[in-house]
Amino acid sequence: MRTTIRAALLCAGLVSMPALAAPAVLWEKVWSYDHAAGNAAGQKAEIPAYDPLNDTLWVAGVSGVDVLNARTGALIRHIDLSALGDVNSVAIRNGVAAVAIAAPDHTQPGVVQLFNSNTFAPAERIQVGALPDMVTFTPDGSRLLVANEGERAVMTDPSSTDPAGSVSVIDMSSRTVVATAGFAGVAGSDSVRLFPGKPAAVDLEPEYIAVSPDGSKAYVSLQEANAVGILDLATNTFTEVKSLGTKDYSLPGQGIDPSDKDGSIAVRNVPVKGMYMPDTIATYVAGGQTYLVTANEGDTRDEDVRIKDKSVKLDPSIFPDAAELKKDENLGRLTISPFDGLNANGEHEALYSYGSRSFSIRDANGDLVFDSGDDFERLLGERFPDIFDDGRSDNKGPEPEGLALMDVGGRMLAFIGFERTLEKLATAVIAIYDITDPLQSSFLDFIVSPGDLAPEGLVAFSRDGGYFLAVSSEGSDTTSLFRINLVPEPGGVALVLTALGLLGVIRRKR
């Protein structure tokens, strides 16, 4: 009797049951478009945006924007914007396409050019901050946010012109900038990773923006600072800059391949810490809570050094085996920060490398709740060793950069693109994870796409009951479309069918 009652309650969802097994994901490449083969000189493939009103993909790529038929991949229109500067990003909402364009002198204010996404007619041109690198709408489309990176003129020269990083807030009803949010005096801004001698207001460089699903906050990745800024969209001001901390590669399940000279793919634990330094970030809601997803690429301003360099002195009390560590086949080739982790004597008491070779999930406060650990390098090395680029092991490994989230049949999937795979094989790799339950996120599969290389931007969308992922790859200058499907694992299906069968028995006994 208890068994039948429990089965009935289970079917009704009134008692807990073990979570269904992770689904299997199926993917299929639908089409691919070669932007370099078009007639537009200098056109690249970097950031795609989907327009559901016209079923088109707008692809930003340095010299302009290519508008593609999202069903066939055919070129509909090339919009040449080269006279204005470098095209960095595009976003579309409610029939308006917004294109972020850096000035020819990147230290000067850039612009956002608006277009009618149906007719392609240009509309307002709005001046923003220096080097607008990314643009996104709030969920209701009422505001447009622009990440003004504000990079210095000469990367290797800290004394060169260095404009302040900021976020421009554009009101879409008036189509004017109503606020420019900077970092002067923001809580936490002076306690994150800053370059020596640089104030936070100048040194922090917005890379990417993710708006919370309720439109109340924006999270801004500050890549080189290994931090995230939290922007209050009620006041259009930053309330906090939060350090993302580091990842300890000496812990189980957190290893890396640190050398391009060890003759193999060898993921292992090492006495190094990785600075997460995310590029693309995104938000979603699970269990009523907002979570932040980050692709932890890592980045430098060309300040990096190798552990074997004579300038790198290791604290002998912490690294008694320094001579062994400095060998090429060990840690000697690994690039690290020259100024993080120094003691009073100028010796490294900790070694900090760039990026974490993973993706992470954090809560709304920026605290870590999940990290993919060594999955990317380990699984790629096991499954596709021929396209694993061991020549990048001494730098930032696979460099997870692009990211997109999509709800597929009630499961939240994360797609993470690897910027680095073996170049001569020209094959892109995108990892797929089920992140429906942030704490129990799990790897599902790799999309492996010959003919594409170095995914830069990803956008996911649904259409006519189907699910799709568009990927623009800067290494191959291609945009490809993939159809995504989920198939429940047999164990999960069997559990549901068993419960339904028991419920049927109950009904028959009545």
Coordinates of C-alpha atoms in Angstrom, one line a residue:
M1 CA 0.0 0.0 0.0
R2 CA 2.8 2.4 0.9
T3 CA 4.5 1.7 -2.4
T4 CA 1.4 2.4 -4.5
I5 CA 0.7 5.6 -2.5
R6 CA 4.3 6.8 -3.0
A7 CA 4.1 6.0 -6.7
A8 CA 1.0 8.1 -7.0
L9 CA 2.4 11.0 -5.1
L10 CA 5.7 10.7 -7.0
C11 CA 3.8 11.0 -10.3
A12 CA 1.9 14.0 -9.0
G13 CA 5.2 15.6 -8.0
L14 CA 4.2 15.7 -4.3
V15 CA 7.2 13.9 -2.9
S16 CA 10.9 14.1 -3.8
M17 CA 12.5 11.7 -6.2
P18 CA 16.0 11.4 -7.5
A19 CA 16.8 13.9 -10.2
L20 CA 16.4 12.6 -13.7
A21 CA 19.6 11.6 -15.4
A22 CA 21.3 14.3 -17.5
P23 CA 19.9 14.3 -21.0
A24 CA 21.9 13.5 -24.1
V25 CA 22.4 16.4 -26.5
L26 CA 22.2 16.1 -30.3
W27 CA 23.6 18.8 -32.6
E28 CA 23.6 19.2 -36.3
K29 CA 25.4 21.8 -38.5
V30 CA 22.8 23.4 -40.7
W31 CA 24.8 25.9 -42.7
S32 CA 28.1 27.9 -42.7
Y33 CA 28.8 31.3 -44.3
D34 CA 32.3 32.4 -45.3
H35 CA 32.5 36.2 -44.7
A36 CA 36.0 36.5 -46.2
A37 CA 34.7 35.1 -49.5
G38 CA 32.2 38.0 -49.8
N39 CA 32.8 41.2 -51.7
A40 CA 33.4 43.3 -48.5
A41 CA 37.1 44.1 -48.0
G42 CA 38.3 43.5 -44.5
Q43 CA 35.0 41.9 -43.3
K44 CA 35.5 39.5 -40.4
A45 CA 33.3 37.3 -38.3
E46 CA 33.2 38.2 -34.6
I47 CA 29.8 38.9 -32.9
P48 CA 26.4 37.6 -34.1
A49 CA 23.0 38.9 -33.0
Y50 CA 19.6 37.3 -33.9
D51 CA 16.6 39.4 -35.1
P52 CA 13.5 37.3 -34.5
L53 CA 11.3 39.8 -36.3
N54 CA 13.0 39.2 -39.6
D55 CA 14.7 35.8 -38.9
T56 CA 18.1 37.3 -39.7
L57 CA 21.6 37.2 -38.1
W58 CA 23.6 40.4 -38.0
V59 CA 27.3 39.6 -37.8
A60 CA 29.7 42.4 -36.6
G61 CA 33.1 42.1 -38.1
V62 CA 35.6 45.1 -38.0
S63 CA 34.7 46.7 -41.4
G64 CA 31.0 46.4 -41.1
V65 CA 28.0 44.1 -40.6
D66 CA 26.9 41.2 -42.7
V67 CA 23.2 40.4 -42.5
L68 CA 22.4 36.8 -43.1
N69 CA 19.2 34.8 -43.7
A70 CA 19.1 32.7 -40.5
R71 CA 17.4 29.8 -42.3
T72 CA 19.8 29.5 -45.3
G73 CA 22.9 31.4 -44.3
A74 CA 22.7 33.4 -47.5
L75 CA 24.0 37.0 -47.4
I76 CA 21.2 39.5 -47.5
R77 CA 23.1 42.8 -47.1
H78 CA 26.6 44.0 -46.2
I79 CA 26.6 47.3 -44.3
D80 CA 29.9 49.1 -44.7
L81 CA 30.9 51.1 -41.6
S82 CA 34.6 51.2 -42.2
A83 CA 34.6 55.0 -42.6
L84 CA 33.5 55.3 -38.9
G85 CA 36.1 52.9 -37.4
D86 CA 36.2 49.3 -36.2
V87 CA 32.9 47.5 -35.7
N88 CA 33.1 45.6 -32.4
S89 CA 29.6 44.5 -31.5
V90 CA 25.9 44.3 -32.4
A91 CA 22.7 43.8 -30.5
I92 CA 19.1 43.7 -31.7
R93 CA 15.8 44.3 -29.9
N94 CA 12.3 45.4 -31.0
G95 CA 13.3 46.1 -34.6
V96 CA 16.4 48.2 -33.7
A97 CA 19.9 47.1 -34.4
A98 CA 22.7 48.8 -32.4
V99 CA 26.3 48.6 -33.7
A100 CA 29.2 49.6 -31.5
I101 CA 32.0 51.3 -33.4
A102 CA 35.4 52.3 -32.0
A103 CA 37.0 55.6 -33.3
P104 CA 40.1 55.2 -35.6
D105 CA 42.0 56.6 -32.6
H106 CA 40.8 54.1 -29.9
T107 CA 41.5 56.6 -27.1
Q108 CA 38.8 58.9 -28.5
P109 CA 35.0 58.6 -28.0
G110 CA 33.4 55.9 -30.2
V111 CA 29.8 55.7 -31.4
V112 CA 26.8 53.5 -31.5
Q113 CA 25.0 53.5 -34.8
L114 CA 21.3 52.5 -34.8
F115 CA 19.5 50.8 -37.7
N116 CA 16.0 49.8 -38.6
S117 CA 16.5 46.0 -38.6
N118 CA 13.8 45.5 -41.2
T119 CA 14.8 48.1 -43.8
F120 CA 18.5 48.4 -42.8
A121 CA 18.1 52.2 -42.9
P122 CA 20.5 54.0 -40.5
A123 CA 18.9 56.0 -37.7
E124 CA 20.6 57.8 -34.8
R125 CA 24.3 57.9 -34.3
I126 CA 25.2 58.3 -30.6
Q127 CA 28.5 59.2 -29.2
V128 CA 29.7 57.1 -26.3
G129 CA 33.0 56.5 -24.5
A130 CA 36.4 55.3 -25.7
L131 CA 36.6 51.9 -27.4
P132 CA 32.9 50.7 -27.2
D133 CA 33.6 47.0 -27.2
M134 CA 30.2 45.5 -26.4
V135 CA 26.6 46.6 -26.6
T136 CA 23.4 45.0 -25.1
F137 CA 19.8 45.9 -24.5
T138 CA 18.0 45.5 -21.2
P139 CA 15.4 42.7 -21.3
D140 CA 12.5 45.2 -22.0
G141 CA 14.4 47.0 -24.6
S142 CA 14.0 50.4 -22.9
R143 CA 17.8 51.0 -22.5
L144 CA 20.9 50.2 -24.3
L145 CA 24.2 49.6 -22.4
V146 CA 27.6 50.1 -23.9
A147 CA 30.9 48.7 -22.5
N148 CA 33.5 51.4 -23.2
E149 CA 36.7 49.5 -22.6
G150 CA 39.0 52.5 -22.6
E151 CA 42.2 50.7 -23.4
R152 CA 45.4 52.8 -23.3
A153 CA 47.0 53.8 -26.6
V154 CA 50.1 51.7 -26.4
M155 CA 49.6 48.4 -24.5
T156 CA 53.3 48.2 -23.4
D157 CA 53.6 51.8 -22.4
P158 CA 51.7 52.6 -19.2
S159 CA 52.5 56.3 -19.7
S160 CA 50.6 56.5 -23.0
T161 CA 47.1 58.0 -23.3
D162 CA 44.8 55.9 -21.1
P163 CA 41.1 56.9 -21.2
A164 CA 38.8 55.9 -18.4
G165 CA 36.6 52.8 -18.8
S166 CA 32.9 53.3 -18.4
V167 CA 29.4 52.1 -19.3
S168 CA 27.1 54.3 -21.3
V169 CA 23.4 54.1 -20.6
I170 CA 21.2 55.0 -23.6
D171 CA 17.5 55.7 -23.2
M172 CA 15.8 54.2 -26.2
S173 CA 12.8 56.5 -26.0
S174 CA 15.0 59.6 -26.5
R175 CA 17.9 57.8 -28.0
T176 CA 20.4 59.8 -26.0
V177 CA 23.0 58.9 -23.4
V178 CA 21.4 59.5 -20.0
A179 CA 24.3 58.3 -17.8
T180 CA 27.9 57.4 -18.1
A181 CA 28.9 55.1 -15.2
G182 CA 32.5 55.2 -14.1
F183 CA 34.5 53.6 -11.3
A184 CA 35.8 56.6 -9.3
G185 CA 35.1 56.0 -5.6
V186 CA 33.1 52.7 -6.2
A187 CA 33.3 50.3 -3.3
G188 CA 35.9 47.6 -3.8
S189 CA 37.4 49.3 -6.9
D190 CA 40.7 50.0 -5.2
S191 CA 41.1 46.5 -3.8
V192 CA 41.0 44.5 -7.0
R193 CA 43.9 43.7 -9.3
L194 CA 45.2 47.1 -10.6
F195 CA 48.3 47.8 -12.6
P196 CA 50.9 49.6 -10.5
G197 CA 50.5 53.3 -10.3
K198 CA 47.0 53.3 -12.0
P199 CA 43.9 54.5 -10.2
A200 CA 40.8 52.3 -10.5
A201 CA 38.9 55.0 -12.4
V202 CA 41.4 54.7 -15.2
D203 CA 42.6 51.1 -15.0
L204 CA 39.3 49.3 -15.0
E205 CA 38.3 48.3 -18.5
P206 CA 34.7 47.0 -19.1
E207 CA 34.8 44.0 -21.4
Y208 CA 31.3 42.5 -21.5
I209 CA 27.8 43.2 -20.0
A210 CA 25.2 40.8 -18.8
V211 CA 21.9 42.2 -17.5
S212 CA 19.9 40.4 -14.8
P213 CA 16.7 38.8 -16.2
D214 CA 14.6 41.3 -14.1
G215 CA 16.5 44.3 -15.5
S216 CA 17.5 45.6 -12.1
K217 CA 21.3 45.1 -12.4
A218 CA 24.0 44.8 -14.9
Y219 CA 27.1 42.7 -14.4
V220 CA 30.2 44.0 -16.1
S221 CA 33.3 41.9 -16.6
L222 CA 36.6 43.7 -15.9
Q223 CA 38.9 41.2 -17.4
E224 CA 42.4 42.4 -16.7
A225 CA 41.3 43.3 -13.1
N226 CA 39.9 39.8 -12.6
A227 CA 36.8 41.4 -11.3
V228 CA 33.1 42.1 -12.0
G229 CA 31.4 45.5 -11.6
I230 CA 27.8 45.6 -10.4
L231 CA 25.7 48.3 -12.0
D232 CA 22.5 49.4 -10.4
L233 CA 20.1 50.2 -13.3
A234 CA 17.8 52.2 -11.0
T235 CA 20.5 54.8 -10.4
N236 CA 22.8 54.0 -13.4
T237 CA 25.8 53.8 -11.0
F238 CA 28.2 51.1 -10.0
T239 CA 27.6 50.0 -6.5
E240 CA 30.5 47.5 -6.1
V241 CA 33.5 46.1 -7.9
K242 CA 34.1 42.5 -6.7
S243 CA 37.3 40.5 -7.1
L244 CA 36.7 37.0 -8.5
G245 CA 39.5 35.4 -6.6
T246 CA 41.8 32.7 -7.9
K247 CA 41.7 29.0 -8.8
D248 CA 44.2 26.7 -7.1
Y249 CA 45.7 24.3 -9.6
S250 CA 47.2 22.2 -6.9
L251 CA 43.8 20.8 -5.9
P252 CA 42.3 17.5 -7.2
G253 CA 40.3 18.0 -10.3
Q254 CA 41.7 21.5 -10.9
G255 CA 44.9 20.7 -12.9
I256 CA 46.2 22.2 -16.1
D257 CA 48.7 21.3 -18.8
P258 CA 51.3 24.0 -18.1
S259 CA 53.9 23.3 -20.8
D260 CA 54.2 23.2 -24.5
K261 CA 57.6 21.5 -24.3
D262 CA 56.7 18.3 -22.3
G263 CA 55.9 16.3 -25.4
S264 CA 52.4 15.3 -24.5
I265 CA 48.9 16.4 -23.3
A266 CA 49.6 16.2 -19.5
V267 CA 46.9 17.8 -17.3
R268 CA 48.3 17.7 -13.8
N269 CA 48.3 19.6 -10.5
V270 CA 50.8 22.4 -10.2
P271 CA 51.6 25.0 -7.5
V272 CA 50.0 27.9 -9.5
K273 CA 46.9 29.9 -9.1
G274 CA 44.7 31.0 -12.1
M275 CA 43.1 34.4 -12.2
Y276 CA 39.6 33.8 -13.7
M277 CA 39.5 36.9 -15.9
P278 CA 36.3 36.3 -17.8
D279 CA 35.5 37.6 -21.2
T280 CA 31.9 36.8 -22.0
I281 CA 29.4 36.6 -19.2
A282 CA 25.6 35.8 -19.0
T283 CA 22.8 35.6 -16.5
Y284 CA 20.0 33.2 -15.8
V285 CA 17.5 32.3 -13.1
A286 CA 17.4 28.9 -11.3
G287 CA 15.2 28.2 -8.2
G288 CA 14.2 31.9 -8.1
Q289 CA 17.8 33.1 -7.8
T290 CA 19.9 35.0 -10.4
Y291 CA 23.2 33.4 -11.4
L292 CA 26.1 34.7 -13.4
V293 CA 27.9 32.5 -15.9
T294 CA 31.5 33.4 -17.0
A295 CA 33.8 32.2 -19.7
N296 CA 37.2 32.5 -18.0
E297 CA 39.5 33.3 -21.0
G298 CA 42.2 35.4 -19.3
D299 CA 44.0 38.4 -20.8
T300 CA 47.2 40.4 -20.4
R301 CA 48.5 43.8 -21.4
D302 CA 51.6 42.2 -22.7
E303 CA 53.2 42.4 -19.2
D304 CA 53.4 38.6 -18.8
V305 CA 56.7 36.8 -18.1
R306 CA 57.7 33.1 -18.1
I307 CA 58.4 31.3 -14.8
K308 CA 61.9 30.4 -16.2
D309 CA 62.8 34.1 -16.8
K310 CA 65.7 35.4 -14.7
S311 CA 63.5 38.2 -13.6
V312 CA 61.2 35.7 -11.8
K313 CA 62.6 35.0 -8.4
L314 CA 60.9 32.3 -6.4
D315 CA 60.7 32.4 -2.6
P316 CA 62.9 29.5 -1.6
S317 CA 60.9 28.9 1.6
I318 CA 57.8 28.2 -0.5
F319 CA 59.4 26.8 -3.7
P320 CA 62.5 24.8 -2.5
D321 CA 62.5 23.0 -5.8
A322 CA 62.7 26.2 -7.9
A323 CA 65.4 24.9 -10.2
E324 CA 63.2 21.9 -11.1
L325 CA 60.1 23.9 -11.5
K326 CA 61.8 26.3 -13.9
K327 CA 62.6 23.6 -16.4
D328 CA 60.7 23.9 -19.7
E329 CA 58.9 20.5 -19.3
N330 CA 57.6 21.6 -15.9
L331 CA 56.6 25.2 -15.2
G332 CA 59.4 27.1 -16.9
R333 CA 57.4 28.0 -20.0
L334 CA 54.2 29.0 -18.2
T335 CA 53.3 32.7 -18.5
I336 CA 52.5 34.5 -15.3
S337 CA 52.0 38.0 -13.9
P338 CA 55.2 39.7 -13.0
F339 CA 53.7 41.8 -10.1
D340 CA 51.1 39.6 -8.5
G341 CA 52.2 37.4 -5.6
L342 CA 55.4 39.2 -4.7
N343 CA 56.8 39.4 -1.2
A344 CA 58.7 42.3 0.3
N345 CA 61.9 41.1 -1.3
G346 CA 60.4 41.0 -4.8
E347 CA 60.2 37.2 -4.7
H348 CA 57.2 35.3 -5.9
E349 CA 55.5 33.6 -2.9
A350 CA 52.7 32.7 -5.2
L351 CA 52.5 32.2 -9.0
Y352 CA 49.5 33.7 -10.8
S353 CA 48.6 32.7 -14.4
Y354 CA 46.0 34.2 -16.7
G355 CA 42.5 32.7 -17.1
S356 CA 41.3 29.6 -15.4
R357 CA 40.8 27.3 -18.5
S358 CA 37.2 26.8 -17.3
F359 CA 33.7 28.3 -17.1
S360 CA 32.1 29.3 -13.8
I361 CA 28.7 30.0 -12.2
R362 CA 28.4 32.6 -9.5
D363 CA 25.5 33.8 -7.4
A364 CA 24.2 37.4 -7.6
N365 CA 26.8 38.5 -5.1
G366 CA 29.6 37.2 -7.3
D367 CA 30.4 34.2 -5.0
L368 CA 31.5 31.0 -6.8
V369 CA 29.0 28.1 -6.8
F370 CA 30.4 26.0 -9.6
D371 CA 33.5 25.7 -11.8
S372 CA 34.2 23.2 -14.5
G373 CA 37.6 22.4 -13.1
D374 CA 40.0 20.7 -15.5
D375 CA 37.2 19.4 -17.8
F376 CA 38.1 21.5 -20.8
E377 CA 41.7 20.4 -21.2
R378 CA 41.2 16.9 -19.8
L379 CA 38.1 15.9 -21.9
L380 CA 39.4 17.5 -25.0
G381 CA 42.7 15.7 -24.6
E382 CA 40.9 12.4 -24.1
R383 CA 38.4 12.7 -26.8
F384 CA 40.0 14.8 -29.5
P385 CA 43.8 14.9 -28.9
D386 CA 44.5 15.7 -32.6
I387 CA 42.9 19.1 -32.2
F388 CA 44.2 19.9 -28.7
D389 CA 46.6 22.8 -29.2
D390 CA 49.5 21.9 -26.9
G391 CA 51.3 24.9 -28.3
R392 CA 49.1 27.1 -26.1
S393 CA 49.5 25.1 -22.9
D394 CA 52.2 27.5 -21.7
N395 CA 49.8 30.5 -22.2
K396 CA 46.1 30.3 -21.4
G397 CA 45.3 26.8 -22.7
P398 CA 42.0 26.6 -24.8
E399 CA 41.0 30.1 -23.8
P400 CA 37.2 29.8 -23.3
E401 CA 35.9 33.1 -24.6
G402 CA 32.4 33.0 -26.2
L403 CA 29.3 32.0 -24.2
A404 CA 25.6 31.6 -24.8
L405 CA 22.8 30.2 -22.7
M406 CA 19.5 28.6 -23.9
D407 CA 16.6 26.9 -22.3
V408 CA 16.0 23.7 -24.3
G409 CA 12.9 21.8 -23.4
G410 CA 13.1 23.0 -19.8
R411 CA 16.9 22.4 -19.4
M412 CA 19.2 25.3 -19.3
L413 CA 22.2 24.7 -21.5
A414 CA 25.5 26.6 -21.5
F415 CA 27.6 26.7 -24.7
I416 CA 31.3 27.7 -24.3
G417 CA 33.5 28.3 -27.3
F418 CA 37.3 27.6 -27.2
E419 CA 39.3 30.3 -28.9
R420 CA 42.3 28.0 -29.2
T421 CA 42.4 24.6 -30.9
L422 CA 45.1 23.4 -33.3
E423 CA 45.1 26.0 -36.1
K424 CA 46.3 23.8 -38.9
L425 CA 43.2 21.6 -38.6
A426 CA 40.8 24.5 -38.6
T427 CA 38.2 22.9 -36.3
A428 CA 36.2 24.8 -33.8
V429 CA 35.2 23.3 -30.4
I430 CA 32.2 24.4 -28.3
A431 CA 31.5 22.7 -24.9
I432 CA 27.9 22.0 -23.9
Y433 CA 26.9 21.9 -20.2
D434 CA 23.6 21.3 -18.5
I435 CA 23.4 24.1 -15.8
T436 CA 19.7 23.7 -14.9
D437 CA 20.8 23.1 -11.3
P438 CA 23.9 25.4 -10.9
L439 CA 25.3 23.2 -8.1
Q440 CA 25.0 20.0 -10.2
S441 CA 26.1 21.3 -13.6
S442 CA 27.4 18.6 -15.9
F443 CA 29.2 18.2 -19.1
L444 CA 27.1 16.9 -22.0
D445 CA 29.2 17.0 -25.2
F446 CA 31.5 18.9 -27.5
I447 CA 30.4 20.5 -30.8
V448 CA 33.3 19.8 -33.1
S449 CA 33.1 21.8 -36.3
P450 CA 35.6 21.4 -39.1
G451 CA 36.0 24.5 -41.2
D452 CA 35.4 26.9 -38.3
L453 CA 38.3 28.2 -36.1
A454 CA 38.4 30.3 -33.0
P455 CA 34.8 31.0 -32.0
E456 CA 34.5 34.6 -30.9
G457 CA 30.8 35.2 -30.5
L458 CA 27.8 32.9 -29.9
V459 CA 24.1 33.5 -29.9
A460 CA 21.3 31.0 -29.1
F461 CA 17.7 31.3 -30.1
S462 CA 14.5 29.3 -30.7
R463 CA 12.3 29.3 -33.8
D464 CA 9.3 27.3 -34.8
G465 CA 9.8 25.0 -31.9
G466 CA 13.4 24.3 -32.7
Y467 CA 16.6 25.4 -30.9
F468 CA 19.6 26.9 -32.6
L469 CA 23.1 28.1 -31.9
A470 CA 24.9 30.6 -34.2
V471 CA 28.7 30.8 -33.9
S472 CA 30.9 33.4 -35.4
S473 CA 34.6 32.3 -35.6
E474 CA 37.3 35.0 -36.1
G475 CA 40.0 32.5 -37.1
S476 CA 38.1 31.2 -40.1
D477 CA 35.9 34.3 -40.7
T478 CA 32.8 32.0 -40.8
T479 CA 29.4 32.0 -39.2
S480 CA 27.8 28.6 -38.7
L481 CA 24.4 27.6 -37.5
F482 CA 23.8 24.5 -35.4
R483 CA 20.5 22.8 -34.5
I484 CA 20.3 21.6 -30.9
N485 CA 18.1 18.8 -29.5
L486 CA 17.9 17.0 -26.2
V487 CA 17.2 13.3 -25.8
P488 CA 16.4 12.1 -22.2
E489 CA 18.8 9.4 -20.9
P490 CA 17.2 5.9 -20.9
G491 CA 17.4 5.8 -17.1
G492 CA 15.4 8.9 -16.7
V493 CA 12.8 7.8 -19.2
A494 CA 12.5 4.4 -17.5
L495 CA 12.0 6.1 -14.1
V496 CA 9.1 8.2 -15.4
L497 CA 7.5 5.3 -17.2
T498 CA 7.8 3.1 -14.2
A499 CA 6.1 5.7 -12.0
L500 CA 3.4 6.1 -14.6
G501 CA 2.9 2.4 -14.8
L502 CA 2.5 2.1 -11.0
L503 CA -0.1 4.9 -11.2
G504 CA -1.9 2.9 -13.8
V505 CA -1.9 -0.1 -11.5
I506 CA -3.5 2.0 -8.7
R507 CA -6.2 3.2 -11.1
R508 CA -7.0 -0.4 -12.2
K509 CA -7.2 -1.6 -8.6
R510 CA -9.8 1.1 -8.0

